[in-house]
Each structure stands twice: as C-alpha cells, then as structure tokens.
Coordinates of N, CA, C and O (backbone and C1' of nucleotides) in Angstrom, one line a residue:
Chain A
X1 N 24.9 3.4 9.3 CA 23.7 2.7 8.7 C 22.9 3.8 8.0 O 22.9 5.0 8.4
X2 N 22.1 3.4 7.1 CA 21.3 4.4 6.4 C 20.2 4.9 7.2 O 19.4 4.2 7.8
X3 N 20.1 6.2 7.3 CA 19.1 6.9 8.2 C 17.7 6.4 7.8 O 16.8 6.3 8.6
X4 N 17.6 6.3 6.5 CA 16.3 5.9 6.0 C 15.7 4.6 6.7 O 14.7 4.6 7.4
X5 N 16.4 3.6 6.5 CA 16.0 2.3 7.0 C 15.8 2.4 8.5 O 14.7 2.0 9.0
X6 N 16.8 2.9 9.2 CA 16.7 2.9 10.6 C 15.5 3.8 11.1 O 14.8 3.5 12.0
X7 N 15.4 4.9 10.4 CA 14.2 5.8 10.7 C 12.9 5.0 10.6 O 12.1 5.1 11.5
X8 N 12.7 4.4 9.5 CA 11.5 3.7 9.2 C 11.3 2.6 10.3 O 10.2 2.5 10.9
X9 N 12.4 1.9 10.6 CA 12.3 0.9 11.6 C 11.9 1.5 13.0 O 11.0 1.0 13.6
X10 N 12.5 2.6 13.3 CA 12.2 3.2 14.6 C 10.7 3.7 14.6 O 10.1 3.5 15.6
X11 N 10.3 4.3 13.5 CA 8.9 4.8 13.5 C 7.9 3.6 13.6 O 7.0 3.7 14.4
X12 N 8.2 2.6 12.9 CA 7.2 1.4 13.0 C 7.2 0.9 14.4 O 6.2 0.5 14.9
X13 N 8.4 0.8 15.0 CA 8.5 0.3 16.4 C 7.7 1.1 17.3 O 7.3 0.7 18.4
X14 N 7.6 2.4 17.0 CA 6.9 3.3 17.9 C 5.4 3.3 17.8 O 4.7 4.0 18.5
X15 N 4.9 2.5 16.9 CA 3.4 2.5 16.7 C 2.9 1.7 17.9 O 3.2 0.5 18.1
X16 N 2.0 2.3 18.6 CA 1.4 1.7 19.8 C 0.4 0.6 19.4 O -0.1 0.6 18.2
X17 N 0.0 -0.2 20.3 CA -1.0 -1.2 20.0 C -2.3 -0.6 19.8 O -2.7 0.5 20.3
X18 N -3.1 -1.2 18.9 CA -4.4 -0.7 18.7 C -4.4 0.5 17.7 O -5.4 1.2 17.5
X19 N -3.2 0.8 17.1 CA -3.1 1.9 16.2 C -2.4 1.4 14.9 O -1.7 0.4 14.9
X20 N -2.6 2.1 13.8 CA -2.0 1.7 12.6 C -1.5 3.0 11.9 O -2.0 4.1 12.1
X21 N -0.5 2.7 11.0 CA 0.0 3.8 10.2 C 0.0 3.4 8.7 O 0.1 2.2 8.4
X22 N 0.0 4.4 7.9 CA 0.0 4.1 6.5 C 1.4 4.1 6.0 O 2.3 4.7 6.6
X23 N 1.7 3.4 4.9 CA 3.0 3.4 4.3 C 3.5 4.9 4.1 O 4.6 5.2 4.3
X24 N 2.5 5.6 3.5 CA 2.9 7.0 3.2 C 3.3 7.8 4.4 O 4.2 8.6 4.4
X25 N 2.6 7.6 5.5 CA 2.9 8.3 6.7 C 4.3 8.0 7.3 O 5.1 8.8 7.6
X26 N 4.5 6.7 7.3 CA 5.8 6.2 7.8 C 6.9 6.8 6.9 O 7.9 7.3 7.4
X27 N 6.7 6.7 5.6 CA 7.7 7.2 4.7 C 7.9 8.7 4.9 O 9.0 9.2 4.9
X28 N 6.8 9.4 5.1 CA 6.9 10.9 5.3 C 7.7 11.2 6.5 O 8.6 12.1 6.5
X29 N 7.4 10.5 7.6 CA 8.1 10.7 8.8 C 9.6 10.3 8.7 O 10.4 10.8 9.5
X30 N 9.8 9.4 7.8 CA 11.2 8.9 7.6 C 12.0 9.9 6.8 O 13.2 9.9 6.8
X31 N 11.3 10.9 6.2 CA 12.0 11.9 5.5 C 11.7 11.9 4.0 O 12.1 12.8 3.3
X32 N 11.0 10.9 3.5 CA 10.7 10.9 2.1 C 9.2 10.5 1.9 O 8.8 9.3 2.0
X33 N 8.4 11.5 1.7 CA 6.9 11.3 1.6 C 6.6 10.4 0.4 O 5.5 9.9 0.4
X34 N 7.5 10.3 -0.5 CA 7.1 9.4 -1.7 C 7.8 8.0 -1.6 O 7.8 7.3 -2.6
X35 N 8.4 7.7 -0.5 CA 9.1 6.5 -0.4 C 8.3 5.4 0.3 O 8.9 4.5 1.0
X36 N 7.0 5.3 0.0 CA 6.2 4.3 0.6 C 6.7 2.9 0.3 O 6.7 2.0 1.1
X37 N 7.2 2.8 -0.9 CA 7.7 1.5 -1.4 C 8.9 1.0 -0.6 O 9.0 -0.1 -0.2
X38 N 9.7 1.9 -0.2 CA 10.9 1.6 0.6 C 10.4 1.1 2.0 O 11.0 0.2 2.5
X39 N 9.4 1.7 2.5 CA 8.8 1.3 3.7 C 8.4 -0.2 3.6 O 8.7 -1.0 4.5
X40 N 7.8 -0.4 2.5 CA 7.3 -1.8 2.2 C 8.5 -2.8 2.2 O 8.5 -3.8 2.9
X41 N 9.5 -2.4 1.5 CA 10.7 -3.2 1.4 C 11.4 -3.4 2.8 O 11.7 -4.6 3.2
X42 N 11.6 -2.3 3.5 CA 12.2 -2.4 4.8 C 11.4 -3.3 5.7 O 11.9 -4.2 6.4
X43 N 10.1 -3.1 5.7 CA 9.2 -3.9 6.5 C 9.4 -5.4 6.2 O 9.7 -6.2 7.1
X44 N 9.3 -5.7 5.0 CA 9.4 -7.1 4.6 C 10.8 -7.7 4.9 O 10.9 -8.8 5.3
X45 N 11.7 -6.8 4.8 CA 13.1 -7.3 5.0 C 13.5 -7.4 6.5 O 14.2 -8.2 6.9
X46 N 13.0 -6.4 7.3 CA 13.5 -6.3 8.7 C 12.4 -6.7 9.7 O 12.8 -6.8 10.9
X47 N 11.2 -6.9 9.3 CA 10.2 -7.2 10.3 C 10.6 -8.4 11.2 O 10.5 -8.3 12.4
X48 N 11.0 -9.4 10.6 CA 11.4 -10.6 11.4 C 12.7 -10.3 12.3 O 12.7 -10.5 13.5
X49 N 13.7 -9.7 11.7 CA 14.9 -9.5 12.4 C 14.8 -8.5 13.5 O 15.4 -8.6 14.5
X50 N 13.9 -7.5 13.3 CA 13.7 -6.4 14.3 C 12.4 -6.5 15.0 O 12.1 -5.7 15.8
X51 N 11.8 -7.6 14.8 CA 10.5 -7.8 15.5 C 9.6 -6.6 15.3 O 9.0 -6.1 16.3
X52 N 9.4 -6.2 14.1 CA 8.6 -5.0 13.9 C 7.1 -5.4 13.8 O 6.8 -6.4 13.3
X53 N 6.3 -4.5 14.3 CA 4.8 -4.7 14.2 C 4.3 -4.4 12.9 O 3.6 -3.4 12.7
X54 N 4.8 -5.1 11.9 CA 4.5 -4.8 10.5 C 3.0 -4.8 10.2 O 2.4 -4.2 9.3
X55 N 2.3 -5.5 11.1 CA 0.8 -5.6 10.9 C 0.1 -4.3 11.3 O -1.1 -4.2 11.0
X56 N 0.9 -3.4 11.9 CA 0.3 -2.1 12.2 C 0.5 -1.1 11.0 O 0.2 0.1 11.2
X57 N 1.0 -1.6 10.0 CA 1.3 -0.7 8.8 C 0.3 -1.1 7.7 O 0.4 -2.3 7.3
X58 N -0.5 -0.2 7.3 CA -1.4 -0.5 6.2 C -1.3 0.5 5.0 O -0.5 1.4 5.1
X59 N -2.0 0.2 4.0 CA -1.9 1.1 2.8 C -2.6 2.4 3.1 O -3.2 2.6 4.2
X60 N -2.7 3.3 2.1 CA -3.2 4.6 2.2 C -4.7 4.6 2.6 O -5.2 5.6 3.2
X61 N -5.4 3.6 2.4 CA -6.8 3.6 2.7 C -7.1 2.9 4.0 O -8.3 2.6 4.3
X62 N -6.1 2.5 4.7 CA -6.3 1.8 6.0 C -6.7 0.3 5.8 O -7.2 -0.3 6.6
X63 N -6.3 -0.2 4.6 CA -6.6 -1.6 4.4 C -5.3 -2.4 4.3 O -4.2 -1.8 4.1
X64 N -5.4 -3.6 4.5 CA -4.2 -4.5 4.5 C -3.7 -4.5 3.1 O -4.5 -4.8 2.1
X65 N -2.4 -4.2 3.0 CA -1.9 -4.1 1.6 C -1.6 -5.4 1.0 O -1.6 -5.5 -0.3
X66 N -1.5 -6.5 1.7 CA -1.2 -7.8 1.2 C -2.4 -8.3 0.4 O -3.5 -8.3 0.9
X67 N -2.1 -8.7 -0.8 CA -3.2 -9.2 -1.7 C -3.6 -10.6 -1.4 O -4.7 -11.0 -1.5
X68 N -2.6 -11.3 -1.1 CA -2.9 -12.8 -0.9 C -1.8 -13.4 0.0 O -0.7 -12.9 0.0
X69 N -2.1 -14.4 0.7 CA -1.1 -15.1 1.5 C -1.5 -15.2 2.9 O -2.5 -14.6 3.3
X70 N -0.7 -15.9 3.6 CA -1.0 -16.1 5.1 C -0.8 -14.8 5.8 O -1.5 -14.6 6.8
X71 N 0.1 -14.0 5.4 CA 0.5 -12.8 6.1 C -0.8 -11.9 6.2 O -1.0 -11.3 7.2
X72 N -1.6 -11.9 5.2 CA -2.8 -11.1 5.2 C -3.7 -11.5 6.4 O -4.1 -10.7 7.2
X73 N -3.9 -12.8 6.5 CA -4.8 -13.3 7.5 C -4.1 -13.0 8.9 O -4.8 -12.6 9.8
X74 N -2.8 -13.2 8.9 CA -2.1 -12.9 10.2 C -2.3 -11.5 10.6 O -2.5 -11.2 11.8
X75 N -2.2 -10.6 9.7 CA -2.3 -9.2 10.0 C -3.7 -8.9 10.6 O -3.8 -8.2 11.6
X76 N -4.7 -9.5 10.0 CA -6.0 -9.2 10.4 C -6.2 -9.8 11.9 O -6.8 -9.1 12.7
X77 N -5.6 -10.9 12.1 CA -5.7 -11.5 13.4 C -5.0 -10.7 14.5 O -5.5 -10.4 15.5
X78 N -3.8 -10.3 14.1 CA -3.0 -9.4 15.0 C -3.8 -8.2 15.4 O -3.9 -7.8 16.5
X79 N -4.2 -7.5 14.4 CA -4.9 -6.2 14.6 C -6.2 -6.4 15.5 O -6.4 -5.8 16.5
X80 N -7.0 -7.4 15.1 CA -8.2 -7.6 15.8 C -7.9 -8.0 17.3 O -8.6 -7.7 18.2
X81 N -6.7 -8.7 17.4 CA -6.3 -9.1 18.7 C -5.8 -7.9 19.6 O -5.8 -8.0 20.8
X82 N -5.5 -6.8 18.9 CA -5.0 -5.6 19.7 C -6.2 -4.6 19.9 O -5.9 -3.6 20.4
X83 N -7.3 -5.0 19.4 CA -8.5 -4.1 19.6 C -8.9 -3.3 18.4 O -9.7 -2.4 18.5
X84 N -8.2 -3.6 17.3 CA -8.6 -2.8 16.1 C -9.7 -3.6 15.3 O -9.5 -4.8 15.0
X85 N -10.7 -2.9 15.0 CA -11.8 -3.5 14.3 C -11.4 -3.6 12.8 O -11.1 -2.6 12.1
X86 N -11.3 -4.8 12.4 CA -10.9 -5.1 11.0 C -12.1 -5.6 10.2 O -12.7 -6.6 10.6
X87 N -12.3 -5.0 9.1 CA -13.4 -5.5 8.2 C -13.1 -6.8 7.5 O -12.0 -7.3 7.6
X88 N -14.0 -7.3 6.8 CA -13.8 -8.5 6.1 C -12.7 -8.4 5.1 O -12.0 -9.3 4.8
X89 N -12.6 -7.2 4.5 CA -11.5 -7.0 3.5 C -10.2 -6.5 4.1 O -9.4 -6.0 3.4
X90 N -10.2 -6.6 5.4 CA -9.0 -6.1 6.1 C -8.9 -4.6 6.2 O -7.8 -4.0 6.2
X91 N -10.0 -4.0 6.2 CA -10.0 -2.5 6.3 C -10.3 -2.0 7.7 O -11.1 -2.5 8.4
X92 N -9.5 -1.0 8.1 CA -9.6 -0.5 9.4 C -10.0 1.0 9.3 O -9.8 1.6 8.3
X93 N -10.6 1.5 10.4 CA -11.0 2.9 10.3 C -9.8 3.8 10.7 O -9.4 3.9 11.9
X94 N -9.2 4.4 9.7 CA -8.0 5.3 10.0 C -8.4 6.5 10.9 O -7.6 6.9 11.6
X95 N -9.6 7.0 10.8 CA -10.0 8.1 11.6 C -10.0 7.7 13.1 O -10.0 8.6 13.9
X96 N -10.0 6.4 13.3 CA -10.1 6.0 14.7 C -8.8 5.3 15.1 O -8.4 5.5 16.2
X97 N -8.2 4.5 14.2 CA -7.0 3.8 14.6 C -5.7 4.4 14.0 O -4.6 3.9 14.2
X98 N -5.9 5.4 13.1 CA -4.7 6.0 12.5 C -3.8 6.6 13.5 O -4.3 7.4 14.3
X99 N -2.6 6.3 13.5 CA -1.6 6.8 14.5 C -0.9 8.0 13.9 O -0.2 7.9 12.9
X100 N -1.0 9.1 14.6 CA -0.3 10.3 14.2 C 0.7 10.7 15.3 O 0.3 11.2 16.3
X101 N 2.0 10.4 15.1 CA 3.0 10.8 16.0 C 2.9 12.2 16.5 O 2.8 13.1 15.6
X102 N 2.9 12.5 17.7 CA 2.9 13.8 18.2 C 1.5 14.3 18.6 O 1.3 15.2 19.3
X103 N 0.5 13.6 18.0 CA -0.9 13.9 18.3 C -1.4 13.1 19.5 O -1.3 11.9 19.5
X104 N -2.0 13.7 20.5 CA -2.5 13.0 21.6 C -3.8 12.3 21.2 O -4.4 12.5 20.1
X105 N -4.3 11.5 22.1 CA -5.5 10.8 21.8 C -6.7 11.8 21.7 O -6.8 12.7 22.5
X106 N -7.5 11.6 20.8 CA -8.7 12.5 20.6 C -9.7 12.3 21.7 O -9.8 11.2 22.3
X107 N -10.4 13.3 22.0 CA -11.4 13.2 23.1 C -12.5 12.2 22.6 O -12.5 11.8 21.5
X108 N -13.4 12.0 23.5 CA -14.5 11.1 23.1 C -15.3 11.6 21.9 O -15.4 12.8 21.8
X109 N -15.8 10.7 21.1 CA -16.4 11.1 19.9 C -17.9 11.5 20.2 O -18.4 12.4 19.5
X110 N -18.5 11.0 21.2 CA -19.9 11.3 21.4 C -20.0 12.0 22.7 O -20.1 13.2 22.7
Chain E
dC27 P 24.6 8.1 -11.1 O5' 25.2 7.0 -12.1 C5' 26.0 7.4 -13.2 C4' 26.2 6.2 -14.1 C3' 24.9 5.4 -14.3 O3' 24.3 5.8 -15.4 C1' 26.8 4.0 -13.7
dT28 P 22.7 5.7 -15.6 O5' 22.6 4.1 -15.8 C5' 23.3 3.5 -16.9 C4' 23.0 2.0 -16.9 C3' 21.5 1.6 -17.0 O3' 21.4 0.5 -17.9 C1' 22.5 0.7 -15.0
dC29 P 19.9 0.2 -18.4 O5' 19.4 -0.9 -17.4 C5' 20.3 -2.1 -17.2 C4' 19.7 -3.0 -16.2 C3' 18.1 -3.1 -16.2 O3' 17.7 -4.4 -16.4 C1' 19.0 -2.7 -14.0
dA30 P 16.1 -4.8 -16.4 O5' 15.9 -5.3 -14.9 C5' 16.7 -6.3 -14.4 C4' 16.3 -6.6 -13.0 C3' 14.8 -6.7 -12.8 O3' 14.5 -7.9 -12.0 C1' 15.7 -5.1 -11.3
dT31 P 13.0 -8.3 -11.7 O5' 12.7 -7.7 -10.3 C5' 13.5 -8.2 -9.2 C4' 13.1 -7.5 -7.9 C3' 11.6 -7.5 -7.6 O3' 11.4 -7.9 -6.3 C1' 12.6 -5.4 -7.3
dG32 P 10.3 -9.1 -6.0 O5' 9.3 -8.3 -5.0 C5' 8.8 -7.1 -5.4 C4' 8.6 -6.2 -4.1 C3' 7.2 -5.7 -4.0 O3' 6.6 -6.0 -2.7 C1' 8.8 -3.9 -4.2
dA33 P 5.6 -7.3 -2.9 O5' 4.7 -7.2 -1.6 C5' 3.3 -7.1 -1.8 C4' 2.6 -6.3 -0.7 C3' 3.2 -4.9 -0.6 O3' 2.2 -4.0 -0.3 C1' 3.5 -6.1 1.4
dC34 P 1.5 -3.3 -1.5 O5' 2.2 -1.9 -1.5 C5' 2.6 -1.2 -0.4 C4' 2.4 0.3 -0.5 C3' 1.0 0.7 -0.8 O3' 0.8 2.0 -0.2 C1' 2.4 1.4 -2.6
dA35 P -0.6 2.8 -0.5 O5' -0.2 3.6 -1.7 C5' 0.6 4.8 -1.6 C4' 0.1 5.9 -2.5 C3' -1.4 6.1 -2.6 O3' -1.7 7.4 -2.8 C1' -0.5 5.4 -4.7
dA36 P -3.2 7.9 -2.9 O5' -3.3 8.3 -4.4 C5' -2.3 9.0 -5.1 C4' -2.6 9.1 -6.6 C3' -4.1 9.2 -6.8 O3' -4.4 10.3 -7.7 C1' -3.2 7.4 -8.1
dT37 P -5.9 10.7 -8.1 O5' -6.0 10.1 -9.6 C5' -4.9 10.4 -10.5 C4' -5.1 9.5 -11.8 C3' -6.5 9.4 -12.3 O3' -6.5 9.9 -13.6 C1' -5.5 7.2 -12.2
dG38 P -7.9 10.2 -14.4 O5' -8.0 8.9 -15.3 C5' -6.9 8.6 -16.2 C4' -7.1 7.3 -16.9 C3' -8.6 7.2 -17.4 O3' -8.6 6.7 -18.8 C1' -8.0 5.3 -16.1
dA39 P -9.9 6.6 -19.6 O5' -10.1 5.1 -19.9 C5' -9.0 4.3 -20.4 C4' -9.4 2.8 -20.3 C3' -10.8 2.5 -20.8 O3' -10.8 1.3 -21.6 C1' -10.4 1.6 -18.6
Chain N
dC26 P -12.8 -3.0 -4.2 O5' -13.1 -4.0 -5.4 C5' -13.9 -5.2 -5.2 C4' -13.9 -6.0 -6.4 C3' -12.6 -6.1 -7.2 O3' -11.9 -7.2 -6.7 C1' -14.3 -5.4 -8.7
dT27 P -10.4 -7.3 -6.6 O5' -10.0 -7.4 -8.2 C5' -10.5 -8.5 -8.9 C4' -10.1 -8.3 -10.4 C3' -8.6 -8.3 -10.6 O3' -8.2 -9.1 -11.7 C1' -9.6 -6.3 -11.5
dC28 P -6.7 -9.5 -11.8 O5' -6.2 -8.5 -12.9 C5' -6.9 -8.5 -14.2 C4' -6.4 -7.3 -15.0 C3' -4.8 -7.1 -15.0 O3' -4.3 -7.2 -16.3 C1' -5.9 -5.0 -14.6
dA29 P -2.8 -7.1 -16.6 O5' -2.7 -5.5 -17.0 C5' -3.5 -5.0 -17.9 C4' -3.1 -3.5 -18.3 C3' -1.6 -3.3 -18.3 O3' -1.2 -2.6 -19.4 C1' -2.6 -1.8 -16.7
dT30 P 0.3 -2.2 -19.7 O5' 0.4 -0.7 -19.1 C5' -0.6 0.2 -19.4 C4' -0.3 1.5 -18.7 C3' 1.2 1.9 -18.6 O3' 1.5 3.1 -19.2 C1' 0.1 2.2 -16.5
dT31 P 3.0 3.6 -19.4 O5' 3.1 4.6 -18.2 C5' 2.2 5.7 -18.0 C4' 2.4 6.4 -16.7 C3' 3.9 6.7 -16.4 O3' 4.0 8.1 -16.2 C1' 2.9 5.7 -14.5
dG32 P 5.5 8.7 -16.0 O5' 5.5 8.9 -14.4 C5' 4.4 9.6 -13.7 C4' 4.6 9.6 -12.2 C3' 6.1 9.9 -11.8 O3' 6.2 10.9 -10.8 C1' 5.3 7.9 -10.8
dC33 P 7.6 11.5 -10.5 O5' 8.0 10.9 -9.1 C5' 7.1 10.8 -8.1 C4' 7.5 9.7 -7.1 C3' 9.0 9.6 -6.8 O3' 9.3 10.4 -5.7 C1' 7.9 7.5 -7.0
dC34 P 10.8 11.0 -5.6 O5' 11.5 9.7 -4.9 C5' 11.0 9.3 -3.7 C4' 11.8 8.0 -3.3 C3' 13.3 8.1 -3.5 O3' 13.9 7.5 -2.3 C1' 12.5 6.1 -4.5
dA35 P 15.4 8.0 -2.0 O5' 16.0 6.8 -1.2 C5' 15.3 6.3 0.0 C4' 15.4 4.8 0.2 C3' 16.8 4.3 0.3 O3' 16.9 3.3 1.3 C1' 15.7 3.3 -1.5
dT36 P 18.3 2.9 1.9 O5' 18.5 1.5 1.1 C5' 17.5 0.5 1.2 C4' 17.8 -0.6 0.3 C3' 19.3 -1.0 0.3 O3' 19.5 -2.3 0.8 C1' 18.3 -0.9 -1.9
dG37 P 20.9 -2.8 1.1 O5' 21.2 -3.8 -0.2 C5' 20.2 -4.8 -0.5 C4' 20.5 -5.4 -1.8 C3' 22.0 -5.8 -2.0 O3' 22.0 -7.1 -2.6 C1' 21.2 -4.5 -3.8
dA38 P 23.4 -7.9 -2.7 O5' 23.5 -8.2 -4.2 C5' 22.4 -8.8 -4.9 C4' 22.6 -8.7 -6.4 C3' 24.0 -9.1 -6.9 O3' 24.0 -9.9 -8.1 C1' 23.5 -6.9 -7.6

DNA sequence: CTCATGACAATGA
DNA sequence: CTCATTGCCATGA
C-alpha cells in the first residue's frame, strides 16, 4: 500500500480527543509538507472506511475547512462534544487544542 | 505519459 | 467578507 495514504491515516487516527491537527501538519508528518490536499482527499475517501476522526483535522488557521454542508456542522458538534471550544465560524484555538505529536501536554497557562 | 480532482494555503483585488 | 489565481502533490482514469 502507498506509505502516504497509510501514513496519513495512521496519523489522523493518533489524534487524541480534544485535540486537532492541521492539514499541513498531517501532511508534513506523512512525509510531504506540501501535500495538504492529499490529506484532504484521503480523509474524504477513507474517513468512513477507517473510522477516522476527520473532525479533528482543520485547516491552517484552526478553522473548519468545510465551507458548506452538514459535515461542517457535524465537525463542530463533534469537537465541542470532545471538549474543544469551537467558535461560531468553526474556529478553534490551535495554541490550545493544536496537537503536536511528540510534544507533551503544556503546563498550566496561569 | 496526460488530465482532472481536491474538506488546502497564500496572496492579491 | 468573497472571489480569483497560483502553487502544491497524491491519486485515479
């Protein structure tokens, strides 16, 4: 199987609850920092088959990438249900919920 | 090989 | 804000 797809799938599967990753990060960890589009494709194509938490994958700004459709609302609901604060525009705080593989949880902020 | 497709990213108007 | 453009790259026909 293509390392790319599997890699991406594995990475996405490893995203813990209450955390989100950007397409660029996933692509970078998969081996191609500029392959954010492929991440998108893979997600769309394999999310159902592989039960991927696609809702934990957002665009570079930490916002929901979907422009329109039920999926957008679903993603917001999923995230909020996992403890992620989602804004009205589907924006999350990457500095708080951004998942960085290998990095431990940051200490208390205050 | 080419061509088309993307739930993107960055930039510019 | 939206829209257009360009860059980017894997995947499938």
